[in-house]
Amino acid sequence: MSSDRRVAIVTGASRGIGRAISARLAREGRHVVLVSRSAGPLEEVRAGIADGGGSASVLAIDVGDGAALARGIEGVAAEFGRIDILVNNAGITRDNLILRMSDEEWDEVIRVDLTSAFVAIRAASRPMMKGRFGRIVNIASTSGVVGNAGQANYASAKAGLIGLTKTVARELGSKGITANVVAPGFVETDMTAKLPPDLRDQYAAQVPVRRLGQAEDIAAAVSYVSSDDAGYLTGQVICVDGGLTMA
Ligand code: NAP
């Protein structure tokens, strides 16, 4: 691999939005480090990228384990001598109404969806500062912007990502590092597959562009935000939701 190839870390790369982001960044010439819990599915993503002429490697980590995540990111920096792009995309839902939400449901979502991003940014910011270049992209949700009944844990984690992003943008902007949020609306992935078809139809009917989002719609936004061209874009929340929230 040429040493001037930009290195991107994408969490939650085994399927859905993270997989589409990884494929897109690899197609655009980045080496992509694919992160999620099990190596098997990541290996399939890696093979698909390699078949298309791209470059990727696999890092099986539970991002909810902060020590393992920090070690993994430090390992990437040591192996490649650089980290240029970090996409914090791994996420889970544990939906429940507030009255019924357990401490475990709250804690797990905060740990996986929010704390992991803080840990990853802390670990990646040193190599980014060294390279005087960085693109941090946190995948939040329109739930974190406008709230969503049944998602107190998830909406709080995603809103937390927005505050984290704006703070990172302020702290690291002078070092050539940008931080932005991409906030998807309803995207057709495993995460939303369990929702009843009538609810999906109702949602699509309310979206100004009259369709549900696809993982590639989100990947397209991440592609720009993480590009060399996007150096003057930082601290922003880009809602990729077909115009539903217009927040
Ligand atoms: P998905 O299809 O359920 O995929 C989630 C990804 O995260 C998988 O690769 C999963 O891999 C990984 N992951 C989950 N827990 C992990 C952990 N503890 N450690 C490492 N990896 C973990 O979800 P998606 O729809 O693509 O969502 C991706 C992101 O977009 C999430 O942050 C989600 O909140 C956000 N988002 C999605 C929608 C939507 O409508 N789909 C809307 C707004 C925001 P393994 O299970 O193999 O570990």
CSV table of C-alpha atoms and ligand atoms in Angstrom, one decimal, residues 11-18 35-38 41 61-64 88-92 112-113 139-142 154 158 183-192, ligand 1:
chain,number,residue,atom,x,y,z
A,11,THR,CA,-17.0,1.3,12.9
A,12,GLY,CA,-20.1,-0.9,12.4
A,13,ALA,CA,-18.8,-1.8,9.0
A,14,SER,CA,-20.2,-5.3,8.7
A,15,ARG,CA,-23.6,-4.3,7.3
A,16,GLY,CA,-26.0,-1.5,6.6
A,17,ILE,CA,-24.9,2.0,6.6
A,18,GLY,CA,-21.3,1.3,7.7
A,35,VAL,CA,-14.6,-2.5,12.6
A,36,SER,CA,-17.4,-4.5,14.2
A,37,ARG,CA,-17.7,-7.4,16.7
A,38,SER,CA,-17.1,-10.4,14.5
A,41,PRO,CA,-18.9,-10.7,8.3
A,61,ILE,CA,-13.7,-5.2,18.3
A,62,ASP,CA,-16.7,-4.6,20.5
A,63,VAL,CA,-16.7,-0.8,20.6
A,64,GLY,CA,-18.5,-1.0,23.9
A,88,ASN,CA,-18.1,6.5,14.3
A,89,ASN,CA,-21.1,4.6,12.9
A,90,ALA,CA,-21.6,1.5,15.1
A,91,GLY,CA,-24.9,1.8,16.9
A,92,ILE,CA,-27.7,-0.2,18.5
A,112,VAL,CA,-22.2,1.7,22.4
A,113,ASP,CA,-23.6,4.7,20.7
A,139,ILE,CA,-23.3,9.1,12.6
A,140,ALA,CA,-26.1,10.3,14.8
A,141,SER,CA,-29.8,10.2,13.9
A,142,THR,CA,-32.7,12.7,13.4
A,154,TYR,CA,-30.9,6.4,21.7
A,158,LYS,CA,-27.3,10.7,19.4
A,183,ALA,CA,-27.8,12.4,11.0
A,184,PRO,CA,-29.8,9.9,8.9
A,185,GLY,CA,-33.6,9.7,8.9
A,186,PHE,CA,-35.2,6.3,8.3
A,187,VAL,CA,-32.8,4.1,6.3
A,188,GLU,CA,-33.6,0.6,5.1
A,189,THR,CA,-31.2,-1.6,7.0
A,190,ASP,CA,-31.4,-4.5,9.6
A,191,MET,CA,-31.9,-1.9,12.3
A,192,THR,CA,-35.3,-0.8,10.8
B,1,NAP,P1,-27.3,-2.1,11.5
B,1,NAP,O1,-27.7,-2.5,10.2
B,1,NAP,O2,-28.0,-2.6,12.7
B,1,NAP,O3,-25.7,-2.2,11.7
B,1,NAP,C1,-25.1,-1.8,12.9
B,1,NAP,C2,-23.6,-2.0,12.8
B,1,NAP,O4,-23.0,-1.7,14.0
B,1,NAP,C3,-23.2,-3.4,12.5
B,1,NAP,O5,-22.1,-3.4,11.6
B,1,NAP,C4,-22.9,-4.0,13.8
B,1,NAP,O6,-22.0,-5.1,13.7
B,1,NAP,C5,-22.2,-2.8,14.5
B,1,NAP,N1,-22.2,-2.9,15.9
B,1,NAP,C6,-23.3,-2.9,16.8
B,1,NAP,N2,-22.9,-3.0,18.0
B,1,NAP,C7,-21.5,-3.0,18.0
B,1,NAP,C8,-20.5,-3.1,19.0
B,1,NAP,N3,-20.8,-3.2,20.3
B,1,NAP,N4,-19.2,-3.1,18.6
B,1,NAP,C9,-18.9,-3.0,17.3
B,1,NAP,N5,-19.8,-2.9,16.3
B,1,NAP,C10,-21.1,-2.9,16.7
B,1,NAP,O7,-27.5,-0.5,11.7
B,1,NAP,P2,-27.5,0.7,10.6
B,1,NAP,O8,-29.0,0.9,10.3
B,1,NAP,O9,-26.6,0.4,9.5
B,1,NAP,O10,-27.0,1.9,11.5
B,1,NAP,C11,-25.7,2.4,11.4
B,1,NAP,C12,-25.7,3.7,12.2
B,1,NAP,O11,-26.7,4.6,11.7
B,1,NAP,C13,-26.1,3.5,13.7
B,1,NAP,O12,-25.3,4.4,14.5
B,1,NAP,C14,-27.5,4.0,13.7
B,1,NAP,O13,-27.9,4.5,15.0
B,1,NAP,C15,-27.5,5.1,12.7
B,1,NAP,N6,-28.8,5.4,12.1
B,1,NAP,C16,-29.5,4.4,11.5
B,1,NAP,C17,-30.8,4.7,11.0
B,1,NAP,C18,-31.6,3.7,10.2
B,1,NAP,O14,-32.8,4.1,9.9
B,1,NAP,N7,-31.2,2.6,9.8
B,1,NAP,C19,-31.3,6.0,11.2
B,1,NAP,C20,-30.6,6.9,11.9
B,1,NAP,C21,-29.4,6.6,12.4
B,1,NAP,P3,-22.0,-6.4,14.5
B,1,NAP,O15,-23.4,-6.6,15.0
B,1,NAP,O16,-21.5,-7.4,13.6
B,1,NAP,O17,-21.0,-6.1,15.6
